[in-house]
Short mmCIF file of C-alpha atoms in Angstrom, two decimals:
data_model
loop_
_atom_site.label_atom_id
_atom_site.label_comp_id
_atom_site.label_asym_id
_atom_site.label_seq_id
_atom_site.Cartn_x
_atom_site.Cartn_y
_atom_site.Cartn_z
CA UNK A 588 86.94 101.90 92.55
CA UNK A 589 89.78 99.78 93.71
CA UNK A 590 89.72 98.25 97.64
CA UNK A 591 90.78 95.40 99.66
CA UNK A 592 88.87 93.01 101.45
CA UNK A 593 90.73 92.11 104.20
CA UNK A 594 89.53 88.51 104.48
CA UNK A 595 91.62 87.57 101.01
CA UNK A 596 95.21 85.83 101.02
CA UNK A 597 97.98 88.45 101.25
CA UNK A 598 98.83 88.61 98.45
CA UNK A 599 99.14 92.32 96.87
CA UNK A 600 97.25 91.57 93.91
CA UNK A 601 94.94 89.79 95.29
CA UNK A 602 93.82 92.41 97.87
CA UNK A 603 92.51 94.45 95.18
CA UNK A 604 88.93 93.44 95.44
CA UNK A 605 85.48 94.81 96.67
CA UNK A 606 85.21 97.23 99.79
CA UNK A 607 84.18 95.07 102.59
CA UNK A 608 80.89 97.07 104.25
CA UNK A 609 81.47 99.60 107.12
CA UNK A 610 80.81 98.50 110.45
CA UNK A 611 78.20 100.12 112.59
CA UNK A 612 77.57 99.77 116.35
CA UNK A 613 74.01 99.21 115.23
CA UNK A 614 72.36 95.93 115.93
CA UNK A 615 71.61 95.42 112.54
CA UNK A 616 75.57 96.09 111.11
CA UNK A 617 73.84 94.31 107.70
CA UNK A 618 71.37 96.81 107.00
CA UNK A 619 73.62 98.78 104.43
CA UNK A 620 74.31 95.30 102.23
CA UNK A 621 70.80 95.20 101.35
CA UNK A 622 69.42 96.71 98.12
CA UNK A 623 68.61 100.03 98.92
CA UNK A 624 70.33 100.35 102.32
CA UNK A 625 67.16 100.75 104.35
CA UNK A 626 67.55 102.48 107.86
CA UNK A 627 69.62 100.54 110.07
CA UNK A 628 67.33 99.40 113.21
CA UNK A 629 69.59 100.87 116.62
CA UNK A 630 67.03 99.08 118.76
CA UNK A 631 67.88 96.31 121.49
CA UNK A 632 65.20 94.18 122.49
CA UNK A 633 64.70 92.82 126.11
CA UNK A 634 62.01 90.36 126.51
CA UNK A 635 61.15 89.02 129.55
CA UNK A 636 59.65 85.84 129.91
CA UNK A 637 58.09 84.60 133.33
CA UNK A 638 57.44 80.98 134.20
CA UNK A 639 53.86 79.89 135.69
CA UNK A 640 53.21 76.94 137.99
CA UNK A 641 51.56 73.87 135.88
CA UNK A 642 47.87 73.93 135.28
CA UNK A 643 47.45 77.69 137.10
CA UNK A 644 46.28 80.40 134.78
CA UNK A 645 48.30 83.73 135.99
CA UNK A 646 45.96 86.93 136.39
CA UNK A 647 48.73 88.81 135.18
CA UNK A 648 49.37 89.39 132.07
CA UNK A 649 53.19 89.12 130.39
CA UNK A 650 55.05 91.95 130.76
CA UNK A 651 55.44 93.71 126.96
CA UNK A 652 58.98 93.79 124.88
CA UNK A 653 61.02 96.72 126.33
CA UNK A 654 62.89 98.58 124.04
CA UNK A 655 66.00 100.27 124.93
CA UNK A 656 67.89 102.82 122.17
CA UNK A 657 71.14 101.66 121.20
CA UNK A 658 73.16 105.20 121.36
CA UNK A 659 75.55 105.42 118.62
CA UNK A 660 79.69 106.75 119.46
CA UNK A 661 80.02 110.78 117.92
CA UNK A 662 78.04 113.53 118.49
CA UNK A 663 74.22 113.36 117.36
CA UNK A 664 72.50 115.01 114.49
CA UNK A 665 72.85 115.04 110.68
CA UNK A 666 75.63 118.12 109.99
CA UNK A 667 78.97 116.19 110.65
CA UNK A 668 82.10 116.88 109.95
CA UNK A 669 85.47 114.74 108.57
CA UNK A 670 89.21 115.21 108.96
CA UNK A 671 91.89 114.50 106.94
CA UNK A 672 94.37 112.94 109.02
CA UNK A 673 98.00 111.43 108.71
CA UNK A 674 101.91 112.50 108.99
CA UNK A 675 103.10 114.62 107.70
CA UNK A 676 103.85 114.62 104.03
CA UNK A 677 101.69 111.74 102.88
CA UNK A 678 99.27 113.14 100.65
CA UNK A 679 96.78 114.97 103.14
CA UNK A 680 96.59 118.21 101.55
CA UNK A 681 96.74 116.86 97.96
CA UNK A 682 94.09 114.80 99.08
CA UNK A 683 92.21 117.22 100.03
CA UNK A 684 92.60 119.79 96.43
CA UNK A 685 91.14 116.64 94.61
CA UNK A 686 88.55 115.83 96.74
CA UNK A 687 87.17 119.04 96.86
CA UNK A 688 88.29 120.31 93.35
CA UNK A 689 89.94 123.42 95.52
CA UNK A 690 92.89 125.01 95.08
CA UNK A 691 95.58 125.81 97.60
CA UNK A 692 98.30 126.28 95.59
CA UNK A 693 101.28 123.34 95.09
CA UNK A 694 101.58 121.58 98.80
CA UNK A 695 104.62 122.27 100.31
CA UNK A 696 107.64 119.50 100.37
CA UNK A 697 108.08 120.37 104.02
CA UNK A 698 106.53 119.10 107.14
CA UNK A 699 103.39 121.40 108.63
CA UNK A 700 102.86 123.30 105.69
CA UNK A 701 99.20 122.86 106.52
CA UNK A 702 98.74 124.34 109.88
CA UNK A 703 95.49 125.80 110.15
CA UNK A 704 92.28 123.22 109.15
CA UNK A 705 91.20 123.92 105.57
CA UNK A 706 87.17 123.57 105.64
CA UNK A 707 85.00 122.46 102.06
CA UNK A 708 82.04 120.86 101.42
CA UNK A 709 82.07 118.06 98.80
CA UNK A 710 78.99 117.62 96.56
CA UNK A 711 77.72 113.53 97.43
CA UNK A 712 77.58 111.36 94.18
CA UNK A 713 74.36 109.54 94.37
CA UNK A 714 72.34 108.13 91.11
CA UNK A 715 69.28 108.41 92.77
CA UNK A 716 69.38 112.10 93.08
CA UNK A 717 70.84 112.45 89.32
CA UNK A 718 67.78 110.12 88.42
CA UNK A 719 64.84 112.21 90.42
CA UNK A 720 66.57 115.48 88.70
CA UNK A 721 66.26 113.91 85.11
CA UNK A 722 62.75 112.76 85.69
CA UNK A 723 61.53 115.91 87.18
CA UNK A 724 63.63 118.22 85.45
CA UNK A 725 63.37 120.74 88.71
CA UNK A 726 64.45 124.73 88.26
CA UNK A 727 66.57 124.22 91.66
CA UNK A 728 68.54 121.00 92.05
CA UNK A 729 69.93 120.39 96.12
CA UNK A 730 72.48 117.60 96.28
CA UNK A 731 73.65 116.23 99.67
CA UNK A 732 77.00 117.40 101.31
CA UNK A 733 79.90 116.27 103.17
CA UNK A 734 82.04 118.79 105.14
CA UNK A 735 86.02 117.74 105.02
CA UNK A 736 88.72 119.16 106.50
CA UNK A 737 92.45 119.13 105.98
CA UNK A 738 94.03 118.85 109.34
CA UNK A 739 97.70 119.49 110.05
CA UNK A 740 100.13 116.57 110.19
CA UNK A 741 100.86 114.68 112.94
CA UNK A 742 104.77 113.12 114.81
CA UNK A 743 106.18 110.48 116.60
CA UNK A 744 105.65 112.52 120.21
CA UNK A 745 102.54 115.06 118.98
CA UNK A 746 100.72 113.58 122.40
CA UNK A 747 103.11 115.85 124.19
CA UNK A 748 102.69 118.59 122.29
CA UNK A 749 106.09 117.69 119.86
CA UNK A 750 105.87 119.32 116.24
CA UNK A 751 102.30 120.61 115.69
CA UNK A 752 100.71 117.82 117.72
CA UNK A 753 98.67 119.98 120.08
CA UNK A 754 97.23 121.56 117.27
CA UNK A 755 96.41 118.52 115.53
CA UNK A 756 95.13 117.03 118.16
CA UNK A 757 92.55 119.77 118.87
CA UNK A 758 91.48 119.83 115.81
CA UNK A 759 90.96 116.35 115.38
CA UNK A 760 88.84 116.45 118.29
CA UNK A 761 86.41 119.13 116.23
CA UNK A 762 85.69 116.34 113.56
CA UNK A 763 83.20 113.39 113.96
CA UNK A 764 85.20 110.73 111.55
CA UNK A 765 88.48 110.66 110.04
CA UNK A 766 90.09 109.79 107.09
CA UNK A 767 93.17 108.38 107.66
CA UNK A 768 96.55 108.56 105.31
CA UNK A 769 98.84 106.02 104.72
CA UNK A 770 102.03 106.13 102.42
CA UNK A 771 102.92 103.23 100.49
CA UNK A 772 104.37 105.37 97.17
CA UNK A 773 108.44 106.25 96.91
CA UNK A 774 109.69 108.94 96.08
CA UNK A 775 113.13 110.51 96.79
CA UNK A 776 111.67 113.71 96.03
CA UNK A 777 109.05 113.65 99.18
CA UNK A 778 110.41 113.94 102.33
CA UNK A 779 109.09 111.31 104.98
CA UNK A 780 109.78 112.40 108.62
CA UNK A 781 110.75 109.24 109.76
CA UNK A 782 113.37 109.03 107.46
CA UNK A 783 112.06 105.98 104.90
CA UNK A 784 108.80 104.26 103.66
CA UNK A 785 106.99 102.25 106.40
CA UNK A 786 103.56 102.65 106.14
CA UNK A 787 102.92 99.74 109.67
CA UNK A 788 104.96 101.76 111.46
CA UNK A 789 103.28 105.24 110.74
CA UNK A 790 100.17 103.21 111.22
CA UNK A 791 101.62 102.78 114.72
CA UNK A 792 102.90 106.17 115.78
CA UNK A 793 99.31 107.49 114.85
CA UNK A 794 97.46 104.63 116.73
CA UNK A 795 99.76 105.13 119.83
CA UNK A 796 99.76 109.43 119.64
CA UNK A 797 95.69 109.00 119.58
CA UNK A 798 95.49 106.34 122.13
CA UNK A 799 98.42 108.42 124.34
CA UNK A 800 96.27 111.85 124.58
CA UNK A 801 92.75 110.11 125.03
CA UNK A 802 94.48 108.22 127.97
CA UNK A 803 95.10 112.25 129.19
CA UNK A 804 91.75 113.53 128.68
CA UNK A 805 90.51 110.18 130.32
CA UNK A 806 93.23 111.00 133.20
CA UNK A 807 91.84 114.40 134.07
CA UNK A 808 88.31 113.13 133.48
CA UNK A 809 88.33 110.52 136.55
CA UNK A 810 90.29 112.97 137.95
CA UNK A 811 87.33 115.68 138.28
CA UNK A 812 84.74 112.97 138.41
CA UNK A 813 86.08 111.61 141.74
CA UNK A 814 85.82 115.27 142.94
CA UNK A 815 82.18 114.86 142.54
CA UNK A 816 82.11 111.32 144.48
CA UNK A 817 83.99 112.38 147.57
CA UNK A 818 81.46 114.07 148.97
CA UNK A 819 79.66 111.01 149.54
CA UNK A 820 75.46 110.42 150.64
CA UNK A 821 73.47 107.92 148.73
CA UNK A 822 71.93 110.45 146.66
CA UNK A 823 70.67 109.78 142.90
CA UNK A 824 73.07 112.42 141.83
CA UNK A 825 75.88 110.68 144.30
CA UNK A 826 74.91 107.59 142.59
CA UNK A 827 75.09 108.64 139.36
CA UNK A 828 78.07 109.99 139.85
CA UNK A 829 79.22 106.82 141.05
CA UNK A 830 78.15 105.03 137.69
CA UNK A 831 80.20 107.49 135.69
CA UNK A 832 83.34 107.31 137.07
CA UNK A 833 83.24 103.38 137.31
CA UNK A 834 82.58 104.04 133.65
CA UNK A 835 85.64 106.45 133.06
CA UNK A 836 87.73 104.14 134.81
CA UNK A 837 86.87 100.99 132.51
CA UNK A 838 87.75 103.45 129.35
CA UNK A 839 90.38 104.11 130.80
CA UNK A 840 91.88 100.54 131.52
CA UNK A 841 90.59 99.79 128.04
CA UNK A 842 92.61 102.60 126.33
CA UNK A 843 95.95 101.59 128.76
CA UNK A 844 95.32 97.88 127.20
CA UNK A 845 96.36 99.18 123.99
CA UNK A 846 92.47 99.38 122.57
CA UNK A 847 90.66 102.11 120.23
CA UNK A 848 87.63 102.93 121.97
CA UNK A 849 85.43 102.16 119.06
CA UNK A 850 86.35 98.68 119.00
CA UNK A 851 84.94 98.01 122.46
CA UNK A 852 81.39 96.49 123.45
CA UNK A 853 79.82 99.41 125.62
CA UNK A 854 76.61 99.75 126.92
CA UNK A 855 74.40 102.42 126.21
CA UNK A 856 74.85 104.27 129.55
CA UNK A 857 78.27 104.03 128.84
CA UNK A 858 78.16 105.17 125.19
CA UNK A 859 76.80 108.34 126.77
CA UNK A 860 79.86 108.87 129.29
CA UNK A 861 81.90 108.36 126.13
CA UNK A 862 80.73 110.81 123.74
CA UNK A 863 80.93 113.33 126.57
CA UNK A 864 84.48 113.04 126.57
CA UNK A 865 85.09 113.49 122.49
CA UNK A 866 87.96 110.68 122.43
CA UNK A 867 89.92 110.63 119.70
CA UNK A 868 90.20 106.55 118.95
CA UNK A 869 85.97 106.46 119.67
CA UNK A 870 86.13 108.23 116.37
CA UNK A 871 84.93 105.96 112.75
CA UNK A 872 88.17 105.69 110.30
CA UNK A 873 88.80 105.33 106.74
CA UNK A 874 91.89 104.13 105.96
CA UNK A 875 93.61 105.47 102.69
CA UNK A 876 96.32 103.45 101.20
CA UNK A 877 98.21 106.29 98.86
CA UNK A 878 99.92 104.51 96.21
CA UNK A 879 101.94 105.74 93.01
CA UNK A 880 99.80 106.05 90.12
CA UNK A 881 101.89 103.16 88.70
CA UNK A 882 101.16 101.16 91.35
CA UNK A 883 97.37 101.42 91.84
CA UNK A 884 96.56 101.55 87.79
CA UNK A 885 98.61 97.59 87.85
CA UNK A 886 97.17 96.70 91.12
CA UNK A 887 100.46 96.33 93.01
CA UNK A 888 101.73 97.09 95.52
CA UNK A 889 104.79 95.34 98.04
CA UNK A 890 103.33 96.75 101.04
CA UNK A 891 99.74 96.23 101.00
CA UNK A 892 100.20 92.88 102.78
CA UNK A 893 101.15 94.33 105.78
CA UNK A 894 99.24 97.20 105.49
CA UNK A 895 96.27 94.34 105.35
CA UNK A 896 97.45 92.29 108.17
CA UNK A 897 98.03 95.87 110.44
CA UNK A 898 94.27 96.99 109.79
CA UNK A 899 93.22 93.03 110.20
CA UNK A 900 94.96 92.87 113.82
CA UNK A 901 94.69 96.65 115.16
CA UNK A 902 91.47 97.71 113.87
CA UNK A 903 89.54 94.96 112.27
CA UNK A 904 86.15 95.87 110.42
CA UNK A 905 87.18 99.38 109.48
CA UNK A 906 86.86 99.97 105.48
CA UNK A 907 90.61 100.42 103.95
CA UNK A 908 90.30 101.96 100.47
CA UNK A 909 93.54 102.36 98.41
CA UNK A 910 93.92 105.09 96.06
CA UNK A 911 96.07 107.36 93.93
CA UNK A 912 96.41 110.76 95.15
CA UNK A 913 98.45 111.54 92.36
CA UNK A 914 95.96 110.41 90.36
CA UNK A 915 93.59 111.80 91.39
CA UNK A 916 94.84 115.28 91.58
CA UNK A 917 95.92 114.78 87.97
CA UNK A 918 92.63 113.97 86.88
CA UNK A 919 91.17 117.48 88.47
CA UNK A 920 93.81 118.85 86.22
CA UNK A 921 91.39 118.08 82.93
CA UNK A 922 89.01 121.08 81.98
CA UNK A 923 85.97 118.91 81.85
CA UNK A 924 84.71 116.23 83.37
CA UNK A 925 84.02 114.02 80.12
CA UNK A 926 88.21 114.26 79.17
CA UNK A 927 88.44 113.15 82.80
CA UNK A 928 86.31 109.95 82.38
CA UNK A 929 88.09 109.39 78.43
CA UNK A 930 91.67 109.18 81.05
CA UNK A 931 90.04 106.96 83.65
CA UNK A 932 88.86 104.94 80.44
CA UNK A 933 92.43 105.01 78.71
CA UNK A 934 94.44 104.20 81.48
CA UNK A 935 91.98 101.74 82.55
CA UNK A 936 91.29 102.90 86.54
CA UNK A 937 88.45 104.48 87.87
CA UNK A 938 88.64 107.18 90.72
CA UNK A 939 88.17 106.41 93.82
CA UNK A 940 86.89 109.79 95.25
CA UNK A 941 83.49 109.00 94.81
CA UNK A 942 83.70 106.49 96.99
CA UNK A 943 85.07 107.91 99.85
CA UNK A 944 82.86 109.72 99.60
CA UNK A 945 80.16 107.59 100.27
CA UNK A 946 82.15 105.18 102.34
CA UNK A 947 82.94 107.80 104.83
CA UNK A 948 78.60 108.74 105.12
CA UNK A 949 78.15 105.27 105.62
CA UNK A 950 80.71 105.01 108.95
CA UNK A 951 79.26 107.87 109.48
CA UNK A 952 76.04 106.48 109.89
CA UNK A 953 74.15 108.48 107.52
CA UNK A 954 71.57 108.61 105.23
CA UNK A 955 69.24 110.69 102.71
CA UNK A 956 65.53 111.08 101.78
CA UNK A 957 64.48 113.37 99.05
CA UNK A 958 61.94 115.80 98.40
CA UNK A 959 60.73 116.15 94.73
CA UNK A 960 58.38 118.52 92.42
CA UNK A 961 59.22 121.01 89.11
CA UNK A 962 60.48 123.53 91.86
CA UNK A 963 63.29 121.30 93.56
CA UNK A 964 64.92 117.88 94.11
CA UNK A 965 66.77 117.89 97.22
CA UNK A 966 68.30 115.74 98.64
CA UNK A 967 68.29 115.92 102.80
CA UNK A 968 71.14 113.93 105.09
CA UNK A 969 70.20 112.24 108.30
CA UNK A 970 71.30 109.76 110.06
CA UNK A 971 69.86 106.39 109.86
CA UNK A 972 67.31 105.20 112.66
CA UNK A 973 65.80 109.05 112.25
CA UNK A 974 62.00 109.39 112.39
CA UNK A 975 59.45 111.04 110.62
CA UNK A 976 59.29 114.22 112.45
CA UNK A 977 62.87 114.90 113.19
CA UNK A 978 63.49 114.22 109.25
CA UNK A 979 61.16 116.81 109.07
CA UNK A 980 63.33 119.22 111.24
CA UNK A 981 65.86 119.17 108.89
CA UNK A 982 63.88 120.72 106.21
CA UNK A 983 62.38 123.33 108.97
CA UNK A 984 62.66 123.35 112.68
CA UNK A 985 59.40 124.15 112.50
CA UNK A 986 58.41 121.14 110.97
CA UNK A 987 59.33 118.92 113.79
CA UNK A 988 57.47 120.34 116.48
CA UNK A 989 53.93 120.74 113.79
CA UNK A 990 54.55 117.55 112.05
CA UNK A 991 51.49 115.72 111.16
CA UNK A 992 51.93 113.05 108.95
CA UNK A 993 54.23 112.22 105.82
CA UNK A 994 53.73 110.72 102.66
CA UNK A 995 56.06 108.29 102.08
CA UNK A 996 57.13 105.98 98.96
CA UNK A 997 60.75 104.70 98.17
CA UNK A 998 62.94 105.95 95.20
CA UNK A 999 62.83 102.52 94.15
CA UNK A 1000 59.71 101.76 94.04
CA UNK A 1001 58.99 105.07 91.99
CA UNK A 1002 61.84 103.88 89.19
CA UNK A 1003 60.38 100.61 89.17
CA UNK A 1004 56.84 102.06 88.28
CA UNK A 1005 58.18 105.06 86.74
CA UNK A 1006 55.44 107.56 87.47
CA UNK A 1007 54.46 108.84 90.95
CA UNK A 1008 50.63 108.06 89.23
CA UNK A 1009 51.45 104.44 88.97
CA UNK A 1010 53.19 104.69 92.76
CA UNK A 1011 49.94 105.53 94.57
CA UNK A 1012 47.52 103.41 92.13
CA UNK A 1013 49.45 100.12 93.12
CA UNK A 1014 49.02 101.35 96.64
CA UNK A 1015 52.94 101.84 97.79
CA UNK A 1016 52.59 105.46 98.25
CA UNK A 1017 51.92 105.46 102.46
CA UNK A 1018 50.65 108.30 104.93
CA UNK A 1019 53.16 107.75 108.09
CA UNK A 1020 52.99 109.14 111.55
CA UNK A 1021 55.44 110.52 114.29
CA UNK A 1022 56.87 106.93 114.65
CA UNK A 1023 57.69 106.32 111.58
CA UNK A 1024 61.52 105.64 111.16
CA UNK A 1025 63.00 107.01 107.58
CA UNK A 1026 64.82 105.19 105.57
CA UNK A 1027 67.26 105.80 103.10
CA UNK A 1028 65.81 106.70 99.51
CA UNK A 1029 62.52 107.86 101.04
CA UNK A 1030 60.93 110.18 99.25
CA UNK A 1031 58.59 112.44 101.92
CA UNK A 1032 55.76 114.91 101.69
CA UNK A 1033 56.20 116.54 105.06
CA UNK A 1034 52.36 117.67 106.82
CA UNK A 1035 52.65 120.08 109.35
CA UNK A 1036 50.60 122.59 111.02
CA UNK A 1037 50.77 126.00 111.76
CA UNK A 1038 53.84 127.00 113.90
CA UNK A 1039 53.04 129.04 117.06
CA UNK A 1040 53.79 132.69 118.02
#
């Protein structure tokens, strides 16, 4: 698939190049460069050192490393949810038929003819799991999933309530990530709202309508938090208290500084405050570039420079991927999937769907282990950093509070040695406890006990 690398000249062509990687708020953001993108550590490290008088021994030993969870923006768990956002009449809905290979009819040439979220989950392409089903050759094969939903289109003005901008904006607020729309394709034929082709400035409106309402939710916020302050005492719950709404009140001043919330530095105490408070720019983006089919086969386009220099300045880091959603929704068009792949061949560009896929799990900050035997392959989603026995909660609930022990060994490792045989002889197939973290490409044997009652 085609993307730009924002850290190239800007020059259209040249901005066609590989997908720099998604940014996490992990300590380790490099985690998902490596080979097989092993868990990404979320673990901050405070060691604390003391200083002894010369030639005295100290009876006391030093104090041991303290470890301190780094709590990731969004909601927590493995079962989340994008949103395809943009203006109206960019693509979204088209988007959305080719993505999911669903059909809701021709999309309307006429603003908010999506009003209601359409809901589908998307099958995750992943060679490991096509690898694990050929060498097993299971009766039931489980790939991984990505919910997506097409959201209605947003105005200039939707923060106060202008168009359908209340309803966007609610359900926005349902989704944990979004994949953002951008048209850079003309056509006379397509409406645009605001009149002509300028995909900076509908960057802007959207950037200033998010900001705008999570400036009002942070509004009313304080607003009830210093409710619970007035009443005053020295409390830990007064105290608390306290803490929060000097937290709300530096979101706040960050958001009225022109700032996404996901672009600031925020402790983990404060990362808890924020995901209370579901803000709409603390949300992970994806930023789709829809071109003309002309214009992404020859890798052209006259407004990608800006489009680069926007995303470079405003929100730096995030993955920008652009694609054909013409294309692409011609390509769904073909009865089977080899005549699709002899098109892609002939016209010499690939589809980029896959990859947004998978670009959109990694901002998402999540992962997959596998479970394997002639019965099933199945592949599970978590999110990266998860341990043993919560992995094992997504198989079962029941699993999680029983768990024993798991046996471990990487899909890697078992394609490298080709039989699982070989994989415990040469000693890399491991028995793990509760503290085990996952990572990605694990393959697990879950031990649990009995469940109770």
């Amino acid at each position: 698939p085609i993307v730009v690398n924002l850290s190239l000249p800007s020059s259209s062509s040249l901005l066609f190049a590989s997908l720099s990687r998604p940014f996490t708020h992990c300590a380790a953001r490099s985690a998902f460069a490596s080979r097989h993108s092993p868990a990404v550590s979320c673990t901050v490290f405070y060691i604390t050192s003391r200083s002894y008088a010369k030639g005295k021994k100290s009876r006391m030993p030093p104090k041991k490393q303290v470890q301190e969870e780094k709590i990731l923006l969004g909601r927590p768990g493995n079962n989340l949810k994008s949103g395809i956002v943009g203006l109206a009449n960019v693509g979204k809905s088209t988007l959305f038929q080719a993505i999911t290979k669903s059909g809701l009819g021709n999309p309307a040439n006429f603003p908010y003819a999506t009003i209601d979220p359409e809901e589908a989950r998307v099958i995750v392409p992943d060679e490991r799991f096509d690898w694990l089903c050929e060498k097993f050759k299971p009766k039931s094969k489980v790939p991984a999933n990505l919910t997506v939903y097409d959201i209605a289109g947003l105005t200039r003005g939707a923060s106060t309530g202008a168009g359908l901008g209340n309803a966007f904006l609610s359900h926005i607020r349902a989704v944990d990530a979004i994949f953002q729309v951008v048209r850079c394709f003309d056509d006379a034929e397509i409406i645009h709202v605001e009149g002509d082709v300028n995909p900076t400035r509908d960057l802007d409106i959207i950037a200033e309508e998010l900001r705008l309402k999570d400036i009002e939710f942070v509004e009313k916020a304080l607003e009830n938090q210093k409710r619970k302050t007035r009443v005053g005492g020295q409390s830990l719950e007064v105290k608390k208290a306290k803490e929060e709404e000097a937290t709300i009140e530096k979101i706040l001043a960050w958001l009225k500084d022109g700032k996404d919330v996901r672009k600031g530095d925020w402790a983990p105490k404060e990362v808890e405050v924020i995901n209370t408070l579901l803000l709409l720019t603390a949300k992970p983006v994806v930023y789709l570039v829809n071109l003309s089919e002309r214009d992404f086969v020859r890798k052209k386009n006259k407004h990608l420079p800006k489009v680069a220099e926007w995303i470079k300045e405003h929100a730096k880091g995030d993955p920008v991927i652009p694609i054909s959603v013409s294309y692409e929704e011609r390509l769904t068009q073909f009865e089977t999937e080899a005549e699709a792949l002899e098109e892609q061949k002939n016209v010499g560009a690939d589809s980029c769907i896959g990859k947004l896929i998978t670009t959109m799990r990694k901002v998402l900050n999540l992962g997959s282990f596998f479970t394997v035997g002639p019965d099933e392959v199945r592949q599970w989603t978590i999110r990266n950093g998860t341990k043993a026995p919560q992995a094992a909660g997504v198989i079962h609930t029941d699993f999680e509070k029983t768990f024993i022990q798991a046996i471990v060994y990487n899909y890697s490792i078992l394609k490298e040695l080709g039989e699982e045989a070989e994989v415990r002889a040469k000693g890399k197939m491991m028995t793990k406890g509760k503290d085990y973290v996952v990572e990605d490409g694990d393959i697990l044997l879950i031990k649990a006990g009995a469940a109770k009652g």
